[in-house]
Short mmCIF file of C-alpha atoms in Angstrom, two decimals:
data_model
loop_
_atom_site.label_atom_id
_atom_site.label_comp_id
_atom_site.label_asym_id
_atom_site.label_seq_id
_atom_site.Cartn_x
_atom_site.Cartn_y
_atom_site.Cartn_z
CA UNK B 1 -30.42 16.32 -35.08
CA UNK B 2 -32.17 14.97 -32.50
CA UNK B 3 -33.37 11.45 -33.55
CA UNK B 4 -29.80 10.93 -34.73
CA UNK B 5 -28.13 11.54 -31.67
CA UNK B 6 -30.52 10.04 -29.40
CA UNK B 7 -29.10 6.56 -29.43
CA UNK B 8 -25.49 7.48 -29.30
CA UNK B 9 -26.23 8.96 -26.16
CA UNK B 10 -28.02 5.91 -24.80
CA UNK B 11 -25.28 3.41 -25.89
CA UNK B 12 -22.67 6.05 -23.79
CA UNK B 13 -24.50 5.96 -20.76
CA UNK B 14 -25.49 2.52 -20.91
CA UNK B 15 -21.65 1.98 -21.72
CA UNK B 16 -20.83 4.38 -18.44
CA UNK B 17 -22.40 1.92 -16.34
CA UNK B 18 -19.77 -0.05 -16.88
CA UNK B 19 -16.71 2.20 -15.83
CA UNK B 20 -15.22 2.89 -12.53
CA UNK B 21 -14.01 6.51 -12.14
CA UNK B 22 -10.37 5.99 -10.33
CA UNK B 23 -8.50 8.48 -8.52
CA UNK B 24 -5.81 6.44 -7.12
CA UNK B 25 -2.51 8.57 -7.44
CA UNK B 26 -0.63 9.06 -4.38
CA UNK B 27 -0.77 12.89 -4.69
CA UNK B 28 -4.92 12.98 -5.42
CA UNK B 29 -6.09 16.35 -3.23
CA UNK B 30 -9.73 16.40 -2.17
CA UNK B 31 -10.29 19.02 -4.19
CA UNK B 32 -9.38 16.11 -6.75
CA UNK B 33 -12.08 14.06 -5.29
CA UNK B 34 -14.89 15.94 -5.11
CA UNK B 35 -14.47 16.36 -8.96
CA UNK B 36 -14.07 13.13 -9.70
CA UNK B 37 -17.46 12.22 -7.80
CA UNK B 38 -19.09 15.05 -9.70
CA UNK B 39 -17.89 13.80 -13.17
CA UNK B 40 -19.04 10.08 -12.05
CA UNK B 41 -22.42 11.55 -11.35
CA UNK B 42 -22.57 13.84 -14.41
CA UNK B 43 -21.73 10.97 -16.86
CA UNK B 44 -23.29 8.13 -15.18
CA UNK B 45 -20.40 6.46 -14.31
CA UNK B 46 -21.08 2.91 -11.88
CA UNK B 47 -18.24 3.94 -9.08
CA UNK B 48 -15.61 6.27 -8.04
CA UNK B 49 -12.81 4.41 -6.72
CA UNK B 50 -10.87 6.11 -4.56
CA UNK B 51 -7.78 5.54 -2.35
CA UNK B 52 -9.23 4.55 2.13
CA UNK B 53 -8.40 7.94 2.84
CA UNK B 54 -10.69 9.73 0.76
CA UNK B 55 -13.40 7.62 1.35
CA UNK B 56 -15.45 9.47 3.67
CA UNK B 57 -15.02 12.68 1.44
CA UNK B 58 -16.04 10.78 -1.55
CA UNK B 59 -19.13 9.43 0.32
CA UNK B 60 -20.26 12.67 1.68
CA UNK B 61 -20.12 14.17 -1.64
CA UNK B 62 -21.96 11.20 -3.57
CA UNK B 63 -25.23 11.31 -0.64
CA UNK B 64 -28.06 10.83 -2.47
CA UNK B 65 -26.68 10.58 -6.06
CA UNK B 66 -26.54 7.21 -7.62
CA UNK B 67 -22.64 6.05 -8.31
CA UNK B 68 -21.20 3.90 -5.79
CA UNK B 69 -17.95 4.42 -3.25
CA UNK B 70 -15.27 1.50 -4.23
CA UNK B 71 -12.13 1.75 -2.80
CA UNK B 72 -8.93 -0.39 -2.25
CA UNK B 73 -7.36 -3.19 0.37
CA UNK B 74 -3.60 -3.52 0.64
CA UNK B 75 -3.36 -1.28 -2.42
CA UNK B 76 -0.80 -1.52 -4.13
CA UNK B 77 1.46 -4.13 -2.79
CA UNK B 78 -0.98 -6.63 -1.68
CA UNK B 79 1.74 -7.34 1.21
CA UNK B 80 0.23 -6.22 4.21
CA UNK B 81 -0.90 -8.41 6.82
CA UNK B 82 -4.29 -10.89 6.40
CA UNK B 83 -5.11 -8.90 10.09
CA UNK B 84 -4.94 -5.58 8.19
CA UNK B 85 -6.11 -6.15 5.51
CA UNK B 86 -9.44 -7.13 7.27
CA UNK B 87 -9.15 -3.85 8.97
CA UNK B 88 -8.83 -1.78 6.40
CA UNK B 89 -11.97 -3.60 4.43
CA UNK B 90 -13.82 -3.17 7.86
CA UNK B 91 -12.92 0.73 8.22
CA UNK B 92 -13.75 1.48 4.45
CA UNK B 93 -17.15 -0.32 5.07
CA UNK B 94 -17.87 1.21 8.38
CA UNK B 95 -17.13 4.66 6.46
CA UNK B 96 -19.64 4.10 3.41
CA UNK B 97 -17.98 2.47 0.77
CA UNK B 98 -19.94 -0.18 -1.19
CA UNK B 99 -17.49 -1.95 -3.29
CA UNK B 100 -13.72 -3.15 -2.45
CA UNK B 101 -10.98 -4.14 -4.68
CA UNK B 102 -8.60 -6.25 -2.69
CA UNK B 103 -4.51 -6.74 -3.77
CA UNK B 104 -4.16 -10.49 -3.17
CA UNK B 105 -0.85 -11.39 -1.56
CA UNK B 106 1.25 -12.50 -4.52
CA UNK B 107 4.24 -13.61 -2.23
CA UNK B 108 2.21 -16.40 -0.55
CA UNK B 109 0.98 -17.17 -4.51
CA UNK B 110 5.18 -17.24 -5.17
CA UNK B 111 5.59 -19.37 -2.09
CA UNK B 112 3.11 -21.52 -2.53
CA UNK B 113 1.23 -20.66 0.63
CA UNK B 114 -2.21 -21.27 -0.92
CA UNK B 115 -3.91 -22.25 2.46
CA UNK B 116 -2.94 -18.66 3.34
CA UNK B 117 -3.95 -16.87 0.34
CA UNK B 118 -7.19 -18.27 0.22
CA UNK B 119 -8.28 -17.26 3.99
CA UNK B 120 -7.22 -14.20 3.61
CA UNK B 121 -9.34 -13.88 0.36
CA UNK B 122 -12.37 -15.44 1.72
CA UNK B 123 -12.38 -13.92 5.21
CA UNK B 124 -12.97 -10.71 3.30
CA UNK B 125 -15.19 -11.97 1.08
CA UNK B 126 -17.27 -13.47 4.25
CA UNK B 127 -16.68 -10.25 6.05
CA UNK B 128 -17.92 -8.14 3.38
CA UNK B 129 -21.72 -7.17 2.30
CA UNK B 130 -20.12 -5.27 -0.39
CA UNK B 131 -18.71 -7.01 -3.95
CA UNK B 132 -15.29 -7.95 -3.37
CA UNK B 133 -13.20 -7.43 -6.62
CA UNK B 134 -9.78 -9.16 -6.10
CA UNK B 135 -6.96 -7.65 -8.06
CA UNK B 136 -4.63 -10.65 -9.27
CA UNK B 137 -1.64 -8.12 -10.86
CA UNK B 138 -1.21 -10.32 -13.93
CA UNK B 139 2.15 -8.82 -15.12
CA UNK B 140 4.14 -10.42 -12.02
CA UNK B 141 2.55 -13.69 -12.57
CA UNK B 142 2.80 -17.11 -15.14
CA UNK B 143 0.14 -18.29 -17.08
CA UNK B 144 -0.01 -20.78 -14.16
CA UNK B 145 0.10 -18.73 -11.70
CA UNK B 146 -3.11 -16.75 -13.38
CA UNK B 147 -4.75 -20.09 -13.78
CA UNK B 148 -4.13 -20.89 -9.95
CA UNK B 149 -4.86 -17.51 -8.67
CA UNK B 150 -8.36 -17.60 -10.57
CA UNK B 151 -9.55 -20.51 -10.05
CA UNK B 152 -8.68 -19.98 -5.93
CA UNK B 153 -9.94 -15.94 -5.58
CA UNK B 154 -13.04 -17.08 -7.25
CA UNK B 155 -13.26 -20.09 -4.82
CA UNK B 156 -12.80 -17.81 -1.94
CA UNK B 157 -15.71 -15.97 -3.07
CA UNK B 158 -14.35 -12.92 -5.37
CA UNK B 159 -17.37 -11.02 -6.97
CA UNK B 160 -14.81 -9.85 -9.82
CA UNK B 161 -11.34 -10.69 -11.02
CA UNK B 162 -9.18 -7.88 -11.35
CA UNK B 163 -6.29 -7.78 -14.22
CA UNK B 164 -3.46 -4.66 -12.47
CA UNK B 165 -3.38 -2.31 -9.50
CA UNK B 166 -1.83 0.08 -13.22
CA UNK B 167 1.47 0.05 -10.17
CA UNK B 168 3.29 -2.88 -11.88
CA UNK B 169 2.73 -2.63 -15.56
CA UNK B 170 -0.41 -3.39 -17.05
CA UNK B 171 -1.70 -6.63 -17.89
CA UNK B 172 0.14 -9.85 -19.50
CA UNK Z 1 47.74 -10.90 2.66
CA UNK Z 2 46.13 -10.42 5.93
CA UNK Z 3 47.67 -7.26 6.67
CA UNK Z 4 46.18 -5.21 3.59
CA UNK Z 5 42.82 -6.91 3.37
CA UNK Z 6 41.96 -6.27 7.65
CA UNK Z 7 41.33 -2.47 6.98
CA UNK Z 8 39.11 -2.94 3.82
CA UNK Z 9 37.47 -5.25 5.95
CA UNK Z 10 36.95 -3.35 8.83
CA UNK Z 11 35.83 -0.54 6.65
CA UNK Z 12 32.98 -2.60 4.66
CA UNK Z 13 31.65 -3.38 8.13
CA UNK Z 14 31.82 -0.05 8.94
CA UNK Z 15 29.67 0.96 5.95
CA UNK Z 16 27.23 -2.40 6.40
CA UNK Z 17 26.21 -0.85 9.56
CA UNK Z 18 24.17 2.06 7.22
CA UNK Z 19 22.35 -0.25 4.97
CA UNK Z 20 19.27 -1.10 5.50
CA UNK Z 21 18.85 -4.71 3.51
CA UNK Z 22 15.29 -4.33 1.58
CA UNK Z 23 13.09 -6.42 0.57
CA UNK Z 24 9.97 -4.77 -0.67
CA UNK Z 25 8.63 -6.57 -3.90
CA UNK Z 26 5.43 -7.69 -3.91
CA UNK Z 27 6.80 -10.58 -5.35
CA UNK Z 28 9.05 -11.81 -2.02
CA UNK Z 29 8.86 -15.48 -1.64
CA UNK Z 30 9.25 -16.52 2.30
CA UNK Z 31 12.43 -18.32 0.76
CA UNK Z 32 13.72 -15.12 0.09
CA UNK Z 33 12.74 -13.23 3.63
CA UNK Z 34 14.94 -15.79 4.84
CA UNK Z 35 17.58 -15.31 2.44
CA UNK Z 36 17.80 -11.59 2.94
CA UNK Z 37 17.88 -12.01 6.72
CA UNK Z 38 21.24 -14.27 6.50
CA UNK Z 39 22.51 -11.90 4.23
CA UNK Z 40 21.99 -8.95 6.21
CA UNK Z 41 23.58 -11.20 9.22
CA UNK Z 42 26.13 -12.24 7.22
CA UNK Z 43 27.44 -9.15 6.23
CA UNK Z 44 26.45 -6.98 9.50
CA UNK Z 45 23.69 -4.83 7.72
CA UNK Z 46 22.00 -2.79 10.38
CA UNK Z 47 18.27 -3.84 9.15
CA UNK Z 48 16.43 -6.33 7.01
CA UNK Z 49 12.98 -3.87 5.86
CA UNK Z 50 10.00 -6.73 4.59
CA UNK Z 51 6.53 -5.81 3.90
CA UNK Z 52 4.10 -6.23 6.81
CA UNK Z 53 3.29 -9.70 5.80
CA UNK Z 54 6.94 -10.58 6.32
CA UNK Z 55 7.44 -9.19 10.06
CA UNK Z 56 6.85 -12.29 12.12
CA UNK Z 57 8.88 -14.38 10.21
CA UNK Z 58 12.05 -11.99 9.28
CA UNK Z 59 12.05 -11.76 13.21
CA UNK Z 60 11.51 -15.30 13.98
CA UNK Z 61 14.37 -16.06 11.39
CA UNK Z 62 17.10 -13.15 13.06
CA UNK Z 63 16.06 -14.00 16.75
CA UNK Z 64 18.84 -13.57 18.43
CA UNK Z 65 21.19 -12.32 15.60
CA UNK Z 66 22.07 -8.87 15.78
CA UNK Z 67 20.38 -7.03 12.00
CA UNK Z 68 16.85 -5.00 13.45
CA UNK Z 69 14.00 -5.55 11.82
CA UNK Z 70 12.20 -2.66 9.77
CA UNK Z 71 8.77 -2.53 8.01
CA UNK Z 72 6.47 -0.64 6.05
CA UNK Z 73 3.50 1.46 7.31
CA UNK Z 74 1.01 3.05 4.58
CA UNK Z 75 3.49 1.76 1.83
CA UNK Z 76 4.00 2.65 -1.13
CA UNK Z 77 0.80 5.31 -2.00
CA UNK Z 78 0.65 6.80 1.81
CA UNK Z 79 -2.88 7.15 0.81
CA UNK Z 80 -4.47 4.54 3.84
CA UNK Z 81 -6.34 6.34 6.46
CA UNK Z 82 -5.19 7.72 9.74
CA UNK Z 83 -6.46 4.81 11.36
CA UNK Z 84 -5.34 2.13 9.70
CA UNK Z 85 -1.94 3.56 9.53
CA UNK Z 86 -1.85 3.65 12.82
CA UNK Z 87 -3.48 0.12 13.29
CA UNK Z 88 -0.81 -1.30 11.13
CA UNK Z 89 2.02 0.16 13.12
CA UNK Z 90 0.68 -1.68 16.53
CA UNK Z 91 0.60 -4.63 14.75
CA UNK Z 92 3.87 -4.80 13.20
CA UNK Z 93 5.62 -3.76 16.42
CA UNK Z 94 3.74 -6.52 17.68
CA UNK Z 95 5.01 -9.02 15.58
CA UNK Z 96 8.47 -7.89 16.64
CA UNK Z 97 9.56 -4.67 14.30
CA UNK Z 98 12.22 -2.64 15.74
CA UNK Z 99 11.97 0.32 13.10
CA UNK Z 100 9.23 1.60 10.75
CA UNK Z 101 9.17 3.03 7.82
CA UNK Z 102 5.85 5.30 7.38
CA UNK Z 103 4.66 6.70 4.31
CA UNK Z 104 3.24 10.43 5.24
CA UNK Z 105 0.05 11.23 3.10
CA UNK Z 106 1.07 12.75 0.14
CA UNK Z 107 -2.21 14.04 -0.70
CA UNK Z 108 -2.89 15.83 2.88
CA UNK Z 109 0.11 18.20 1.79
CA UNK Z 110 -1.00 18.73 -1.57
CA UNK Z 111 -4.31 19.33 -0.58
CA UNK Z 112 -3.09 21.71 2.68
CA UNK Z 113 -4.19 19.74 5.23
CA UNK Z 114 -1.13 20.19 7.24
CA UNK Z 115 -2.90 19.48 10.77
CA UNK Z 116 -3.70 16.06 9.36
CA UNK Z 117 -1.04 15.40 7.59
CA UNK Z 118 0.97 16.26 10.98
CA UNK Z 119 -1.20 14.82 13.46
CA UNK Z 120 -0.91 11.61 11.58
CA UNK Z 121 3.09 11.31 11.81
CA UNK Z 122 2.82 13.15 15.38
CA UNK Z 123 0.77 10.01 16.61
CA UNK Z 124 2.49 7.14 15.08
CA UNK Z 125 5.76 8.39 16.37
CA UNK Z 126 4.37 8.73 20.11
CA UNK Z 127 3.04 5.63 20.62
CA UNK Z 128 5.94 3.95 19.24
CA UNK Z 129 8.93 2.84 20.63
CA UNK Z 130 10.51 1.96 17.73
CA UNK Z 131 11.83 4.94 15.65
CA UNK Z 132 10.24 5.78 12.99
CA UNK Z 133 11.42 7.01 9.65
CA UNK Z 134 9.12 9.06 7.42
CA UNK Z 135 9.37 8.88 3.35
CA UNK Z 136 8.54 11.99 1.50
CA UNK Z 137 8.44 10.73 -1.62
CA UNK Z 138 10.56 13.71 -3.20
CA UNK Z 139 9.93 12.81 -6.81
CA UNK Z 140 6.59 13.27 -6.33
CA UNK Z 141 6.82 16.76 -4.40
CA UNK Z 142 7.80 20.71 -5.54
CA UNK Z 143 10.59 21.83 -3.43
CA UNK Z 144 8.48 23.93 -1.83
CA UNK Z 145 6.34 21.14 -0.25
CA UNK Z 146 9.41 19.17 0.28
CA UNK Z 147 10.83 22.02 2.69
CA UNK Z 148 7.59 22.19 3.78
CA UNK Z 149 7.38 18.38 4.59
CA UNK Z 150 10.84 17.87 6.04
CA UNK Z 151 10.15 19.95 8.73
CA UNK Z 152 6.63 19.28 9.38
CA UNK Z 153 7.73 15.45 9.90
CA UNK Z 154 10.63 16.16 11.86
CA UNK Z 155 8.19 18.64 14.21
CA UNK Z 156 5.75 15.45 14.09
CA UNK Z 157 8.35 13.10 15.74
CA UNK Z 158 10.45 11.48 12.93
CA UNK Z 159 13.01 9.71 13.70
CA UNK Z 160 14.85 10.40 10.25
CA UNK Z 161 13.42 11.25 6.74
CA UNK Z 162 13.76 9.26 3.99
CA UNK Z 163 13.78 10.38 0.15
CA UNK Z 164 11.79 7.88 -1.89
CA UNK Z 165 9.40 4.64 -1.99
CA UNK Z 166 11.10 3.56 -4.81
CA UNK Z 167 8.11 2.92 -6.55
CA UNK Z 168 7.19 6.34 -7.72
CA UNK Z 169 11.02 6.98 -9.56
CA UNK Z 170 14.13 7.76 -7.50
CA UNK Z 171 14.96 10.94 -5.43
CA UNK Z 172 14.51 13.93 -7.43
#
């Protein structure tokens, strides 16, 4: 069976390179972690994406084996402060992780603060060797709020757009 | 009339001086900070709670009224690091916060790190001067953990202990 199953298994891991492993629940354990690394490695995932306190755990355990550390900024709320925010992104950085998926601040977006949104969006973004994937939580917004909030992450210098934190409903 | 409406009124102030008036969506326009700190003016609420992003201007807005204002640390998931946590306190008593609301890492206790998940709480609540209320998150906890919990928190420092985020279901 082999010539038949051959290509099925390259379209799956070619497919896996395309998936982030998450483990974002509130009540993930480390033990939780580490097996959520080891399944990312085992089926070639691209990233595990795990909540800023696991990150060191999640980078030990991935040394020297090939899918990245993502994690997130101002998860879920997006309402912390632009100052935090940056800290957080710096601490997850200075503790391994290569990727970052920020919450942008939907209350500015609702108050039409859009100077303030975008700083806070590109300070990261020029902080930040890593990819920046901003999370716009489409089921809170319009269709012109999406349109706004797209066109002004990617501005700020977003690497990805990002559809739900999964905290608020999925996406619209 | 007077005569039989003073006592209801006296009681309802009574009461107001329990609630804490929250504002937690990640939706909250700055329109609506402000609105919520009237209110709780208006009707003598002890506290106005905002997200971190709201702190400088829900105090700005109550200077010199009487309503405290309360904030978020680690909110909703808990699941920021010890650092940042701790980061995000300073700031927000910065900015003026007179109570905080800190989200103990749910994942330390189901993992059994009870010196972290302690010595996080223990050093939040020293270095502030504010008190600080810890959430437990019940609905996501056995009773066993939330014995556990309650009195590893209230060892730690806590100020009080409070049942639920509200954004993983209600008290359980």
């Amino acid at each position: 069976m082999r010539n038949s199953a051959h290509p099925r298994e390259a379209s799956e891991i070619e497919l896996a390179q395309y998936i982030d492993h998450s483990l974002l629940s509130p009540m993930a354990s480390v033990e939780q972690v580490d097996q959520w690394c080891d399944e990312a490695d085992r089926y070639k995932f691209a990233a595990v994406c795990v909540s800023p306190c696991h990150v060191q755990r999640a980078v030990e355990r991935l040394h020297n084996r090939k899918p990245l550390v993502c994690t997130v900024i101002g998860f879920p709320s997006g309402a912390t402060t632009r100052r935090n925010k940056l800290y957080e992104a710096q601490e997850a950085l200075e503790l391994g992780a290569q990727e970052l998926d920020l919450v942008m601040n939907i209350g500015w977006l609702k108050s039409g603060l859009m100077d303030a949104l975008y700083e806070e969006v590109a300070e990261i973004c020029e902080f930040s060797a890593a990819p920046v994937k901003v999370i716009l939580e489409m089921s809170l917004l319009s269709d012109e709020e999406k349109r706004i909030a797209a066109e002004l992450c990617m501005d700020a210098g977003a690497a990805y757009l990002k559809t739900s934190t999964g905290w608020n409903g999925g996406p619209q």
